[in-house]
mmCIF file of C-alpha atoms in Angstrom:
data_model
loop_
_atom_site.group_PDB
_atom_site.id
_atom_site.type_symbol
_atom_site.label_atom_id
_atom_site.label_comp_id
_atom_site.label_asym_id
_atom_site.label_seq_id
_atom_site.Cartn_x
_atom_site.Cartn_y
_atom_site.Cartn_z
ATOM 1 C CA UNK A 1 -36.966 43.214 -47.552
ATOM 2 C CA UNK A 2 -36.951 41.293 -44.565
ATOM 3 C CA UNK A 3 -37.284 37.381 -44.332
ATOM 4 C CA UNK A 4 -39.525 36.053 -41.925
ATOM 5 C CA UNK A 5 -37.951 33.247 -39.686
ATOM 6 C CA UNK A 6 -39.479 30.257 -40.035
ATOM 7 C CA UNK A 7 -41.797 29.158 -36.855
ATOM 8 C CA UNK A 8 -40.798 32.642 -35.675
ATOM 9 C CA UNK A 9 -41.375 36.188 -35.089
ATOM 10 C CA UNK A 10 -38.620 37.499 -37.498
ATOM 11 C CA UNK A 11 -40.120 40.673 -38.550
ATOM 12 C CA UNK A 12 -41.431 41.409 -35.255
ATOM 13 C CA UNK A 13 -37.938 41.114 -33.383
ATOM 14 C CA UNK A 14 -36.025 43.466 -36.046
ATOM 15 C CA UNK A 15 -38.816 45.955 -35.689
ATOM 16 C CA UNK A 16 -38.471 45.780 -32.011
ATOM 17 C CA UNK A 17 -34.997 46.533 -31.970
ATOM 18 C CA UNK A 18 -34.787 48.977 -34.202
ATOM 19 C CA UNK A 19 -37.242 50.694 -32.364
ATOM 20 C CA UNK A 20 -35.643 50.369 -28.961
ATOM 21 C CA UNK A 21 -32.812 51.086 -30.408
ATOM 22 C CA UNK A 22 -33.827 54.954 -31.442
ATOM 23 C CA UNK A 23 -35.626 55.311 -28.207
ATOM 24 C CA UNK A 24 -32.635 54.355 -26.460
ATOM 25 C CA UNK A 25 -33.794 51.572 -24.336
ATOM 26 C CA UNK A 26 -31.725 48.445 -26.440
ATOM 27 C CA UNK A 27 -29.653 46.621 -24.236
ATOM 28 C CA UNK A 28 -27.199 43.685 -25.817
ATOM 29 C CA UNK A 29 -28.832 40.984 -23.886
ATOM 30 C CA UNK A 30 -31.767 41.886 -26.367
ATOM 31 C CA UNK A 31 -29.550 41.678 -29.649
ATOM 32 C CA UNK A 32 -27.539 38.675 -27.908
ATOM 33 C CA UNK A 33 -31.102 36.614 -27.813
ATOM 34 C CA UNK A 34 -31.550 37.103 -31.276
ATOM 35 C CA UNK A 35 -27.938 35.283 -31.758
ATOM 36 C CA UNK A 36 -29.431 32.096 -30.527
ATOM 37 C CA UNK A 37 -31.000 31.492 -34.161
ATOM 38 C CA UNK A 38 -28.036 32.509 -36.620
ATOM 39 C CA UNK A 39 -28.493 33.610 -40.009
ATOM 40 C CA UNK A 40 -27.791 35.768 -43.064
ATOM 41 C CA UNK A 41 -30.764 37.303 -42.611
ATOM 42 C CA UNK A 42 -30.065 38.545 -39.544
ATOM 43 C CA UNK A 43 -26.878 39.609 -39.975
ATOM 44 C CA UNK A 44 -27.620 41.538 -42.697
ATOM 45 C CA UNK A 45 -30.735 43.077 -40.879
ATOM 46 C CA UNK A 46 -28.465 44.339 -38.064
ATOM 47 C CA UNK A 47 -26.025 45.540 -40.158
ATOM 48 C CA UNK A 48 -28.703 47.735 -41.692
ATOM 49 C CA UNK A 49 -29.821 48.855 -38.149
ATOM 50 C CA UNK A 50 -26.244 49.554 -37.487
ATOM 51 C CA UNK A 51 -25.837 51.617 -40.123
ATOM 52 C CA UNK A 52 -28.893 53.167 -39.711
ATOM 53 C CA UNK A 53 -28.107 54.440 -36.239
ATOM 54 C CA UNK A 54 -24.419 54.935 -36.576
ATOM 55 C CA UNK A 55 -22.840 52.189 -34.640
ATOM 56 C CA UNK A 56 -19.103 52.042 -35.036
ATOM 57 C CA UNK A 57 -16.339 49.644 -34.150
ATOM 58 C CA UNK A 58 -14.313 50.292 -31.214
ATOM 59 C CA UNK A 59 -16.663 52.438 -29.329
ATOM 60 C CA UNK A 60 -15.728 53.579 -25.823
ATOM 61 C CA UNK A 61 -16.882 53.716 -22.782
ATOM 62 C CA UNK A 62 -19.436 55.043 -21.030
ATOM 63 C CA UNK A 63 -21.006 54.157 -24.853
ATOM 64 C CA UNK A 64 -22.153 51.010 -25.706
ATOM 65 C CA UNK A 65 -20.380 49.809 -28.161
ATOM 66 C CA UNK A 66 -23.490 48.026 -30.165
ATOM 67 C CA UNK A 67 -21.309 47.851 -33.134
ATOM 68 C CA UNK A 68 -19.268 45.696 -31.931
ATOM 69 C CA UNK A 69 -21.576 43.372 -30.367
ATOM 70 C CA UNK A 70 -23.429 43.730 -33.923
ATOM 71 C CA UNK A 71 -19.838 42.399 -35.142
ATOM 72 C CA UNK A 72 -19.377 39.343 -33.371
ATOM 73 C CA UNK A 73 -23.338 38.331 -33.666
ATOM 74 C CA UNK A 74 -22.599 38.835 -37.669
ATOM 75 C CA UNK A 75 -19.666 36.388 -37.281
ATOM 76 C CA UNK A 76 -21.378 34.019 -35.910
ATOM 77 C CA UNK A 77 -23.916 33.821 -37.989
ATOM 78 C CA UNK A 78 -22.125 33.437 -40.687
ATOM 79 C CA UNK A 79 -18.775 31.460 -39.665
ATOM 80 C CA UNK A 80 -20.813 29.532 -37.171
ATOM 81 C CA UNK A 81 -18.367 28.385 -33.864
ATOM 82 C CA UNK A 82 -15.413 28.055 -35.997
ATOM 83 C CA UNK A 83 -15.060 32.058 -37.144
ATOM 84 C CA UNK A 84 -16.099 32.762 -33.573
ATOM 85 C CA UNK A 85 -13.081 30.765 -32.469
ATOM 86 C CA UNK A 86 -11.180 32.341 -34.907
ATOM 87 C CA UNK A 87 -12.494 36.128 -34.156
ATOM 88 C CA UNK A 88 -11.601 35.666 -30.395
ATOM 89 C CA UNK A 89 -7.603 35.341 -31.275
ATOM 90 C CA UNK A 90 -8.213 39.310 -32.161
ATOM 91 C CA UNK A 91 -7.309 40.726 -28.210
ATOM 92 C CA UNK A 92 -10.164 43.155 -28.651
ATOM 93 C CA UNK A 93 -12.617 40.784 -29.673
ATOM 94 C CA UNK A 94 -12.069 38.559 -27.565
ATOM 95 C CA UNK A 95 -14.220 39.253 -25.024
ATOM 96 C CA UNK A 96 -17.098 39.719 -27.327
ATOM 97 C CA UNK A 97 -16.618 36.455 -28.400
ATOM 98 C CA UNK A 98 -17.131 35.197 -24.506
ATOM 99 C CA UNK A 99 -20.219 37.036 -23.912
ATOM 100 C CA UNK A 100 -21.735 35.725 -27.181
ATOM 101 C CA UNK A 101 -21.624 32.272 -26.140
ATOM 102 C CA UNK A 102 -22.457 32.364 -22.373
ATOM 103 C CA UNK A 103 -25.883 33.599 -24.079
ATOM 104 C CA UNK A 104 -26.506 30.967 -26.865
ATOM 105 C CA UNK A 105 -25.164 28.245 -24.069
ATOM 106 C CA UNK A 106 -25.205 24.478 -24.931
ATOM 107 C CA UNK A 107 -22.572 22.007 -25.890
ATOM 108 C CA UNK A 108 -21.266 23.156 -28.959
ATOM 109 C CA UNK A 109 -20.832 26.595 -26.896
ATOM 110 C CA UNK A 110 -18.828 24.889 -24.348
ATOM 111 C CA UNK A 111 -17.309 23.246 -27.339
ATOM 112 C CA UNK A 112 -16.215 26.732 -29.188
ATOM 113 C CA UNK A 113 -14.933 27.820 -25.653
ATOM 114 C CA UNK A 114 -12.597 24.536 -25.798
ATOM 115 C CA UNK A 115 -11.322 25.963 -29.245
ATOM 116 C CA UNK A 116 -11.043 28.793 -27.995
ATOM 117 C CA UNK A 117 -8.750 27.623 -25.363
ATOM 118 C CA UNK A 118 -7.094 25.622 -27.980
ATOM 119 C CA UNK A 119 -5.867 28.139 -29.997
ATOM 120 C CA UNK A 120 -4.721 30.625 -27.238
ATOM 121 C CA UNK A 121 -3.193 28.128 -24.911
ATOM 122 C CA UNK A 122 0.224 29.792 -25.075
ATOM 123 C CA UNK A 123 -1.040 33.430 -25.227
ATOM 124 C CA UNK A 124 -3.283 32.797 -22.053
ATOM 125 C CA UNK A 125 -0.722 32.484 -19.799
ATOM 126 C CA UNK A 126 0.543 35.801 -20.526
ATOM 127 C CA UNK A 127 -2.932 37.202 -20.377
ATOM 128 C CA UNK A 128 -4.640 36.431 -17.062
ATOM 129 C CA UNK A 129 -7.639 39.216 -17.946
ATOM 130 C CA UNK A 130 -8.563 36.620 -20.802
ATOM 131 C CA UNK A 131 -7.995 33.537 -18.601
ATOM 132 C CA UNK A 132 -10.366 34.804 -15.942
ATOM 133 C CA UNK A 133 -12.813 35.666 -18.339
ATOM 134 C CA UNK A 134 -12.344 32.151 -20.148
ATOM 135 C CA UNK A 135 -12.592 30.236 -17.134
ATOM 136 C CA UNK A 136 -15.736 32.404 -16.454
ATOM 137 C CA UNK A 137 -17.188 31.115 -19.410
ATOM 138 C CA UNK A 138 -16.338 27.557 -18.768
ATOM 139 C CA UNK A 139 -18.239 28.018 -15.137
ATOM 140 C CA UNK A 140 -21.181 29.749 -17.143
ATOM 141 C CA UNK A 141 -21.361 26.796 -19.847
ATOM 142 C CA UNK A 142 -20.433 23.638 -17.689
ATOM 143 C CA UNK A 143 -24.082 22.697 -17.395
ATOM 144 C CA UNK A 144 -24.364 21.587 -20.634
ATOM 145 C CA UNK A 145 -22.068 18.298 -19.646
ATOM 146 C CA UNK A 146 -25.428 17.443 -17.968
ATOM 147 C CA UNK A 147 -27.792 18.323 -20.328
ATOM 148 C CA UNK A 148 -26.160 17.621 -23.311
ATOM 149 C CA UNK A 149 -23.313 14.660 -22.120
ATOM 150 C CA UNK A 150 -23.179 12.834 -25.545
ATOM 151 C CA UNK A 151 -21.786 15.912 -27.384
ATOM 152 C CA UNK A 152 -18.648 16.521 -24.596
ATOM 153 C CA UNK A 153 -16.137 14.021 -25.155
ATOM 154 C CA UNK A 154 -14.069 12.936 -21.978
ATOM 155 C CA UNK A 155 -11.049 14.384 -23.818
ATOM 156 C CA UNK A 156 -12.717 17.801 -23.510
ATOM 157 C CA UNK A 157 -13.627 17.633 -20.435
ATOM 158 C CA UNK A 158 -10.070 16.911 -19.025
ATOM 159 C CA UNK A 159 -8.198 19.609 -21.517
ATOM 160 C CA UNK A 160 -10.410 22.021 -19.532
ATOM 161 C CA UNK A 161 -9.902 20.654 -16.410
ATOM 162 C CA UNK A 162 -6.491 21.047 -16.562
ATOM 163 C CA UNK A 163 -6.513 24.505 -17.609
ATOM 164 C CA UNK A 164 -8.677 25.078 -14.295
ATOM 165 C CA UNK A 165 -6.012 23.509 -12.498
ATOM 166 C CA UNK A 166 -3.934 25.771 -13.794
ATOM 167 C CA UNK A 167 -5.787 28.715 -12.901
ATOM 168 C CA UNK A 168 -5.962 27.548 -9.165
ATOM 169 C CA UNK A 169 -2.765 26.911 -8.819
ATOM 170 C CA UNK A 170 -1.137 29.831 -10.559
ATOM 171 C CA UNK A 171 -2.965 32.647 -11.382
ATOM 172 C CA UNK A 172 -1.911 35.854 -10.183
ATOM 173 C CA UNK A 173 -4.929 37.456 -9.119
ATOM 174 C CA UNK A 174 -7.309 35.850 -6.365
ATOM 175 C CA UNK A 175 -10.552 36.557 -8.542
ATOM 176 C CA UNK A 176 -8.675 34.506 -11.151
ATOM 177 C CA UNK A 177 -8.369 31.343 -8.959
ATOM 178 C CA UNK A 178 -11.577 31.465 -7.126
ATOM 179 C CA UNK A 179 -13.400 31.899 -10.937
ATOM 180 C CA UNK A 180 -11.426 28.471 -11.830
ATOM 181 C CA UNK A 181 -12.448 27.048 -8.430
ATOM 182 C CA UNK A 182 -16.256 27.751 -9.658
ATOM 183 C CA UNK A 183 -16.027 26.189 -12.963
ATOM 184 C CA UNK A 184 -14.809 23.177 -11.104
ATOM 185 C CA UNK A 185 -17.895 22.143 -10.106
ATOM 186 C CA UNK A 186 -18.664 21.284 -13.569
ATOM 187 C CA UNK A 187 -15.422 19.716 -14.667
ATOM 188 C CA UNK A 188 -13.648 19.174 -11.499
ATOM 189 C CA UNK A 189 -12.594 15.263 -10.100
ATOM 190 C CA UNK A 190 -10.322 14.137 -7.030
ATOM 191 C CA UNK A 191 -7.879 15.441 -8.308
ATOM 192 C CA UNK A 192 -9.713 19.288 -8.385
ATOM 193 C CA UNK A 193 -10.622 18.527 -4.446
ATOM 194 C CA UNK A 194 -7.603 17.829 -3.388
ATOM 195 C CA UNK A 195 -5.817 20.992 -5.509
ATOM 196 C CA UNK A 196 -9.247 23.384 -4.055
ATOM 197 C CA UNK A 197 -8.749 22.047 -0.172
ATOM 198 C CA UNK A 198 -5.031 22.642 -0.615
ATOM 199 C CA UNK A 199 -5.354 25.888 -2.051
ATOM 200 C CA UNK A 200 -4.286 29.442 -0.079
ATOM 201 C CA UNK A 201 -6.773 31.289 1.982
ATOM 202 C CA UNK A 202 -9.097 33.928 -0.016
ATOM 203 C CA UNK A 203 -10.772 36.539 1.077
ATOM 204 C CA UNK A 204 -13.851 36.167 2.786
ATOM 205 C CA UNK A 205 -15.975 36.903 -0.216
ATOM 206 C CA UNK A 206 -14.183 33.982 -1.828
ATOM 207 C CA UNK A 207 -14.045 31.450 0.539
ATOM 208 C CA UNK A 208 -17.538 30.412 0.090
ATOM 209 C CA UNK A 209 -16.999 29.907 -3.711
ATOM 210 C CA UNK A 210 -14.318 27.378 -2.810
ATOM 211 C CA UNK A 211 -16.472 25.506 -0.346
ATOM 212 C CA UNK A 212 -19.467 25.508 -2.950
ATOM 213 C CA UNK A 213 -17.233 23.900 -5.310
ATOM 214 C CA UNK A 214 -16.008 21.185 -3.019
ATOM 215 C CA UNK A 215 -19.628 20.327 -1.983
ATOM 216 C CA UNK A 216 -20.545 19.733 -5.114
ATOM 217 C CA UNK A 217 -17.737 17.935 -6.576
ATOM 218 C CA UNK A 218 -17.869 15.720 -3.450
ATOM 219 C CA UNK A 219 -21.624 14.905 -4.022
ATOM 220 C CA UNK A 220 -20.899 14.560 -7.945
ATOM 221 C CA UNK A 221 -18.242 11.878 -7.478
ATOM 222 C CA UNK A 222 -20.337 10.068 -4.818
ATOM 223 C CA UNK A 223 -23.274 9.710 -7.150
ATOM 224 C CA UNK A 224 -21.063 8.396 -9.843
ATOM 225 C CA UNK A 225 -19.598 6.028 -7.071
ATOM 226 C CA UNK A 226 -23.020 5.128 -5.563
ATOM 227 C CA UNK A 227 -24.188 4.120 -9.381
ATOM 228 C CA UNK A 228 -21.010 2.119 -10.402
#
């Protein structure tokens, strides 16, 4: 039988995407919200829609491949950030893993994505299709150094930083390096100007990524001056 979230509209949700889901109008964003309050309830519910409407692992395109996302949202609800960290070292899961937590957002998000990095440091710089999408999830999640500034240590913040840096300065593809110029604005420092302003030419659908990213570093760092 169902459990009934606490405070919330448990019953209500599963029936709603279980219907959706035979009329064919689910979309993940609409299992991905449900992610934002994990639990064995809820894994095991989706399981059972899974089941129910035959959603495999590994599914190819043009299909959605529900099953998967079903997968990753029954990870994390029950290995929390840790077994998502640890799911994401599988190369097909990882990007699963990414999309999962630019919807649940927040520090310990941000946090995971650190792990994330962590773990895969070596591996990434073989991989720049994971890097870019990595660094895309650090530009998603960065807010939540403002929101939520007691939970990202300055250690964190710089271990990202430099593997932003990194991106700029090496990555092979220009979408690559102007993704890590974005997610400077959150993380970025002098150092990040100087490495941005010095950086090759782009495109002109780049170029105004880099400048937005220098603007608002600049006007970060003066704040921090101005209240110093």
């Amino acid at each position: 039988m169902l459990a009934e979230r606490v405070g919330g509209n448990w019953l209500m949700e599963i029936a709603t995407i279980r219907r959706m889901a035979k009329r064919g109008t689910l979309e993940v964003e609409h299992l991905l919200r449900l992610a934002k309050a994990p639990s064995e309830e809820l894994a095991t519910n989706l399981g059972a829609i899974a089941a129910e409407m035959g959603w495999e692992l590994g599914t190819q395109l043009p299909f959605v491949p529900f099953g998967d996302w079903v997968a990753v949202i029954q990870q994390f609800c029950r290995g929390g950030y840790d077994g998502l960290a640890t799911y994401a070292t599988q190369p097909s899961k990882f990007g699963f893993v990414i999309g999962l937590l630019e919807e649940v957002r927040g520090a310990h998000a941000l946090l995971c994505a650190e792990q994330i990095l962590n773990m895969q440091a070596t591996t990434l710089v073989d991989d720049p299709e994971r890097a870019t999408k990595l660094a895309g999830a650090f530009s998603r999640l960065g807010g939540a150094m403002e929101k939520e500034a007691g939970y990202v240590a300055v250690e964190d913040i710089e271990n990202v930083r430099a593997f932003l840096h990194a991106q700029v300065s090496s990555h092979p593809q220009e979408v690559g390096r102007a993704i890590a110029m974005g997610a400077l604005r959150c993380f970025g420092d002098s150092e990040s100007l100087a490495l941005i302003r010095s950086a090759p030419q782009m495109a002109d659908f780049w170029e105004p990524v880099r400048h937005g990213a220098i603007r608002t570093i600049t006007k970060r760092l003066r704040r921090r001056s101005q209240a110093s």
